[in-house]
CSV table of C-alpha atoms in Angstrom, one decimal:
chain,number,residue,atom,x,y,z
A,93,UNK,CA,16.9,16.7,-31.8
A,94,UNK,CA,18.5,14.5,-28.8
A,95,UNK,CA,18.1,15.8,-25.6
A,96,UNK,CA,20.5,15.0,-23.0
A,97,UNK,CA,21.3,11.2,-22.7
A,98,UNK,CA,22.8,9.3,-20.3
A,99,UNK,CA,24.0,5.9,-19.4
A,100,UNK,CA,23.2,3.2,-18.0
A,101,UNK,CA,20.0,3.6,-17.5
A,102,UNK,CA,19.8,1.4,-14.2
A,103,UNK,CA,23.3,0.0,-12.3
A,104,UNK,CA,24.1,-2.7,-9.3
A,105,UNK,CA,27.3,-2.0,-7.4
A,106,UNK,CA,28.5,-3.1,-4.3
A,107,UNK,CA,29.6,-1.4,-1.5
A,108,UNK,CA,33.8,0.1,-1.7
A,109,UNK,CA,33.4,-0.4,-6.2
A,110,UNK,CA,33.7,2.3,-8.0
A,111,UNK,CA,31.2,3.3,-10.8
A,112,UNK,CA,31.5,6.0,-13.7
A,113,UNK,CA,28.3,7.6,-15.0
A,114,UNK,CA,28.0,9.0,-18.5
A,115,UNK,CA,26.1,11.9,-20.1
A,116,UNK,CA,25.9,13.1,-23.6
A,117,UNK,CA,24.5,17.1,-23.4
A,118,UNK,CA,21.7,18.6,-25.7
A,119,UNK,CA,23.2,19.3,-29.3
A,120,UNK,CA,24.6,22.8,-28.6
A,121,UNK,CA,25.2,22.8,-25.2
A,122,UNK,CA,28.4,23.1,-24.0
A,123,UNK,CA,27.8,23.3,-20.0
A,124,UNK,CA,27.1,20.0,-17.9
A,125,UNK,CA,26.1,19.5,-14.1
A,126,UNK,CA,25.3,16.6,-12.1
A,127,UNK,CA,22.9,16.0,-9.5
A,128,UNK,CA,22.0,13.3,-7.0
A,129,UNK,CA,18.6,12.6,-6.1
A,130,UNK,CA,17.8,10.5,-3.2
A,131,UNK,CA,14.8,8.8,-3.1
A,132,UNK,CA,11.7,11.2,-2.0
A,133,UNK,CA,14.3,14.0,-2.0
A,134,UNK,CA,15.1,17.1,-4.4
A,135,UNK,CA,18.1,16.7,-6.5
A,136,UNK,CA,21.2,18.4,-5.0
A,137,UNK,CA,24.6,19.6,-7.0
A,138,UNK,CA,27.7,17.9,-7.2
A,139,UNK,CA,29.0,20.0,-9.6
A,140,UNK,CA,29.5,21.5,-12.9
A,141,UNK,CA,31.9,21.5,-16.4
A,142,UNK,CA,32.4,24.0,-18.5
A,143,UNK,CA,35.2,24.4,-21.0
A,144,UNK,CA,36.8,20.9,-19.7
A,145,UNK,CA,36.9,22.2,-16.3
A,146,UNK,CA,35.5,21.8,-12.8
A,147,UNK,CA,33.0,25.4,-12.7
A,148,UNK,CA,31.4,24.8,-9.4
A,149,UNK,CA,31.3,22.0,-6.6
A,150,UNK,CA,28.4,21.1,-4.1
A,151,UNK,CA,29.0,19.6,-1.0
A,152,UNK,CA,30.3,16.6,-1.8
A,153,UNK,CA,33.3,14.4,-0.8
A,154,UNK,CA,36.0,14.0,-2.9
A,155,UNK,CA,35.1,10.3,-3.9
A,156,UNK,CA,33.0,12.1,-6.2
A,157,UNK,CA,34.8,13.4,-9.3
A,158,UNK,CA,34.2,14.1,-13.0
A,159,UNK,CA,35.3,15.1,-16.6
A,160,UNK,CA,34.2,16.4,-19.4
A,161,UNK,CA,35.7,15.6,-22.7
A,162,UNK,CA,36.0,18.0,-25.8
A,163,UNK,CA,32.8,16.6,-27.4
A,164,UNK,CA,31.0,18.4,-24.0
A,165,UNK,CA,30.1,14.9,-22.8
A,166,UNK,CA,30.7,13.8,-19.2
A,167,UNK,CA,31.4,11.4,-17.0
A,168,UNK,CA,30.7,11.2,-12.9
A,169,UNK,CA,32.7,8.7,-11.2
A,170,UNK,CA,32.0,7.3,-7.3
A,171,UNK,CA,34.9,5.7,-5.5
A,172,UNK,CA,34.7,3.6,-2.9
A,173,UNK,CA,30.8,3.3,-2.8
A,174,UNK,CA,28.8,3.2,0.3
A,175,UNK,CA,25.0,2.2,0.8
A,176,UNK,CA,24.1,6.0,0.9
A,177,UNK,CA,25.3,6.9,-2.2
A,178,UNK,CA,22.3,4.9,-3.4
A,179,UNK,CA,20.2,7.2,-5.6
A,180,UNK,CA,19.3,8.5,-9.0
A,181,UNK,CA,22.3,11.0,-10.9
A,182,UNK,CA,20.6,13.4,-13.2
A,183,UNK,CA,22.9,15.3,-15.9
A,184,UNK,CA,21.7,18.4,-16.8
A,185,UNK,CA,22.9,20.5,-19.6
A,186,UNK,CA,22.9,24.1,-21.0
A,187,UNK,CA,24.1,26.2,-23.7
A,188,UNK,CA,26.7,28.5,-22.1
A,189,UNK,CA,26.2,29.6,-19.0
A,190,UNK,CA,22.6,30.9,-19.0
A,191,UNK,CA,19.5,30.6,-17.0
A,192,UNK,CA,17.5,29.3,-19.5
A,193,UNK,CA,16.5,26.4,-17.5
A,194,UNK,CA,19.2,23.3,-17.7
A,195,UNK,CA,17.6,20.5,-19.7
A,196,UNK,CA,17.7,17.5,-17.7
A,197,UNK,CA,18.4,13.6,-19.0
A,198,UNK,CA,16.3,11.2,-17.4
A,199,UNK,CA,19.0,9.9,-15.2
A,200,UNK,CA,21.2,6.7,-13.9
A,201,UNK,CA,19.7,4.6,-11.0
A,202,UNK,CA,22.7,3.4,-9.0
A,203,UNK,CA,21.8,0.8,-5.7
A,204,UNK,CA,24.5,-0.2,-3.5
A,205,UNK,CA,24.2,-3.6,-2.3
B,257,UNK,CA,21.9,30.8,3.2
B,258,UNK,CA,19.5,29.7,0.7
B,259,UNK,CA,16.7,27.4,1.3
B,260,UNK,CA,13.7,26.3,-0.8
B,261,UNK,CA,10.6,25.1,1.2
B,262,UNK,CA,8.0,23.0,0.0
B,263,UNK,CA,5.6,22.4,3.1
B,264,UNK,CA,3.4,20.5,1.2
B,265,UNK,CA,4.5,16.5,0.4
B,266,UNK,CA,1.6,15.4,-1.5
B,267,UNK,CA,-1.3,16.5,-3.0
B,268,UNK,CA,-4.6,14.6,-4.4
B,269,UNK,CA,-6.9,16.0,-6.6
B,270,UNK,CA,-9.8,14.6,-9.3
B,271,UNK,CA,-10.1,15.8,-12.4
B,272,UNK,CA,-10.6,19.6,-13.2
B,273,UNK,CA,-10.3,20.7,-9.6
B,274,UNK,CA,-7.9,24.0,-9.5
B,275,UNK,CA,-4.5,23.1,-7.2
B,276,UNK,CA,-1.9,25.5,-5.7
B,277,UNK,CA,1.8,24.3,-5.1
B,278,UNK,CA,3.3,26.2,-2.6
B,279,UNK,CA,7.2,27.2,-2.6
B,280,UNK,CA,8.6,29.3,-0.3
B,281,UNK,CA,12.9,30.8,-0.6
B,282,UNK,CA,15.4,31.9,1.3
B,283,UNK,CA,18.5,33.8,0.3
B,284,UNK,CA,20.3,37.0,1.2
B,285,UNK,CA,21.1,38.1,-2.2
B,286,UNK,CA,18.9,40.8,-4.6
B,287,UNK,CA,19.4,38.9,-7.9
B,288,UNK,CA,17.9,35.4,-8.4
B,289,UNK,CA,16.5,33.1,-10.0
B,290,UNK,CA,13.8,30.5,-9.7
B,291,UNK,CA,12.2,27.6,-11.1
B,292,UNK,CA,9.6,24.9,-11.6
B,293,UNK,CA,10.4,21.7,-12.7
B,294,UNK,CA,7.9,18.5,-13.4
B,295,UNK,CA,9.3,15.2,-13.0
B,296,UNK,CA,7.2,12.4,-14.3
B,297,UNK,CA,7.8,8.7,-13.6
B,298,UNK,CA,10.2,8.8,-16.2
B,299,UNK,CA,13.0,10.2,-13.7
B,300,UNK,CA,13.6,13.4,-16.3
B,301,UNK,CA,13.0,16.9,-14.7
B,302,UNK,CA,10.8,19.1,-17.0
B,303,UNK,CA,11.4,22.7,-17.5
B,304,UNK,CA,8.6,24.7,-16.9
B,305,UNK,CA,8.9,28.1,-15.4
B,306,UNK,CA,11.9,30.7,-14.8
B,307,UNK,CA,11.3,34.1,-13.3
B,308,UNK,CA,14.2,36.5,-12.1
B,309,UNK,CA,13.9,38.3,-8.9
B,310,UNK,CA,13.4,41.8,-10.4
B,311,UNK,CA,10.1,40.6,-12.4
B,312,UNK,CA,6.8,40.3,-10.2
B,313,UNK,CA,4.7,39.7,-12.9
B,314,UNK,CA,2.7,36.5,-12.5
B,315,UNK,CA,2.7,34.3,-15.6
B,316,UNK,CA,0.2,32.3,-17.0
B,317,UNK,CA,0.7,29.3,-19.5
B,318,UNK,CA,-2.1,27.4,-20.8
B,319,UNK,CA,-3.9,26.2,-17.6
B,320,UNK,CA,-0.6,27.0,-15.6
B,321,UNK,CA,-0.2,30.1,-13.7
B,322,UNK,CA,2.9,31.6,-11.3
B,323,UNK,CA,2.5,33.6,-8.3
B,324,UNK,CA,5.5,35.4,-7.6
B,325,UNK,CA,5.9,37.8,-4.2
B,326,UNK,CA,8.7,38.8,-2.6
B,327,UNK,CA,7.5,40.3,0.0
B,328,UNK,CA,6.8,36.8,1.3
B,329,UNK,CA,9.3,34.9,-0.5
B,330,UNK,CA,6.9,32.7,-2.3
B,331,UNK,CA,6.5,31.4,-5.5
B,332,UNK,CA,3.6,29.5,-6.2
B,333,UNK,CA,2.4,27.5,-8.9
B,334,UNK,CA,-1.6,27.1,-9.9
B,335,UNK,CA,-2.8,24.3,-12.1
B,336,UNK,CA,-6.1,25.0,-13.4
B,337,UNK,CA,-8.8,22.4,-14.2
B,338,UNK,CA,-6.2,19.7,-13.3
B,339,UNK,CA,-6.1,16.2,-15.7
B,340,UNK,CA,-4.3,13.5,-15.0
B,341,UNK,CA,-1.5,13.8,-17.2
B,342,UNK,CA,-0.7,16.6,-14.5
B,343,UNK,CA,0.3,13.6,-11.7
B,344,UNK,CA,3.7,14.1,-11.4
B,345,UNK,CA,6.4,15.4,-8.8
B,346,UNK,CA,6.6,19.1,-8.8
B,347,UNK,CA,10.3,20.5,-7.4
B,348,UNK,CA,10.9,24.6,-7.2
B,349,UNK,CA,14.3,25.5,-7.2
B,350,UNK,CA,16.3,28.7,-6.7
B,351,UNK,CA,19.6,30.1,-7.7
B,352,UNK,CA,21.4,33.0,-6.9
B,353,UNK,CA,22.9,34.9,-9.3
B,354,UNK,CA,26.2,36.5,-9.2
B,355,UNK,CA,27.9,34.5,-11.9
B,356,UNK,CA,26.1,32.7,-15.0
B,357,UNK,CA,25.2,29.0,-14.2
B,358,UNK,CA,25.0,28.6,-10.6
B,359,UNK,CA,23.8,25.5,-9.1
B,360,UNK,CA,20.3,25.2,-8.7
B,361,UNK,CA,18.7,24.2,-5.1
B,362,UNK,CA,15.8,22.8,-5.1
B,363,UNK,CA,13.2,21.8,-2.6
B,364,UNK,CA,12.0,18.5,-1.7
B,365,UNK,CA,9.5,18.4,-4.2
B,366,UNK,CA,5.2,18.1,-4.6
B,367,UNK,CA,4.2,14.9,-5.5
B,368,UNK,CA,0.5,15.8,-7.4
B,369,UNK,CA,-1.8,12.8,-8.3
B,370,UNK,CA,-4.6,13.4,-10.3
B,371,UNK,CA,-7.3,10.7,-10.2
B,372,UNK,CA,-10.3,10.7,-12.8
């Protein structure tokens, strides 16, 4: 049984590009968040899909903006990058809205050169 | 507003020594939730614990125990007889629960390293 996947693995972008992310949630999971983990930091929310739609947003500017897709997959996408937005992006999925503990993929390294 | 504090950074232990991770919350609300998660050099945060605010029982798992008080807000986690396998950074999180699926907040994390 697949956990969650996502992908790339590892990603090179320069600074003002825009990247999109990609995660693929544990068979039978329908709920998807994203994180962003600085380096030597705990993950922090940018927020999470369910049914389609935005559930709940972290603090986080507008440059940062999803979607999920009827399939429950996902996609993050970053415009207009800047150095600081350097870091790794965890998905994290769930099967409804539960507190079952969110299984986590193993997440997309972005650098901003 | 909610906070999760993790005072400790890092933490270096040999081989079947007993270590406590310490994790301390803040939040104004009656029902909540926390967590432990590992995270292994393979970026992916592992699962370990959940415990809701209206349960006090401590919980043991194998050589894994939790400490839960709330009279001191703390949530700690016990490794006992410690291997390596158990280096790894350690994150507690919280989340408070008024709807299903809030966002978890986590601390900055425990990194453990076990030597042999």
């Amino acid at each position: 049984d697949a956990g969650v996947t996502q992908s790339p693995t590892h990603l090179i972008k320069t600074r003002g590009q825009q990247v999109t992310l990609r995660c693929s949630p544990k068979s039978g999971h329908d709920t998807v968040s994203w994180y962003q983990q600085a380096l030597g930091q705990g993950p922090q929310f940018i927020f999470q899909y369910y049914e389609e739609e935005e559930r709940q947003r972290g603090n986080f500017p507008d440059r940062f903006s999803g979607h999920q897709f009827p399939n429950y997959s996902s996609e993050l996408n970053v415009n207009a990058l800047l150095l600081g937005d350097s870091a790794l992006y965890l998905c994290a999925s769930s099967p409804g809205r539960t507190y079952y503990g969110y299984t986590f993929g193993s997440g997309t390294r972005l650098t901003v050169v | 507003a909610q906070k999760v504090t993790q005072a400790q950074t890092e933490i270096s232990v040999v081989e079947k020594e007993d270590v406590t991770l310490d994790c301390v919350y803040e939040t104004r609300d009656t029902t909540y939730y926390l967590f432990w998660y590992k995270q292994p050099p393979s970026g992916e945060l592992v699962f370990l614990i959940r415990r809701n605010s209206f349960d006090e029982q401590n919980e043991i798992s194998g050589r894994y125990s939790w400490n839960f008080q709330k009279s001191t807000s703390s949530f700690n986690f016990t490794i006992t007889a410690s291997q390596v396998v158990d280096s790894a950074v350690y994150f507690c999180a919280l989340s408070e629960a008024e709807q299903a699926g809030t966002a978890l907040i986590f601390g900055k994390g425990t990194t453990l390293s076990v030597s042999s």
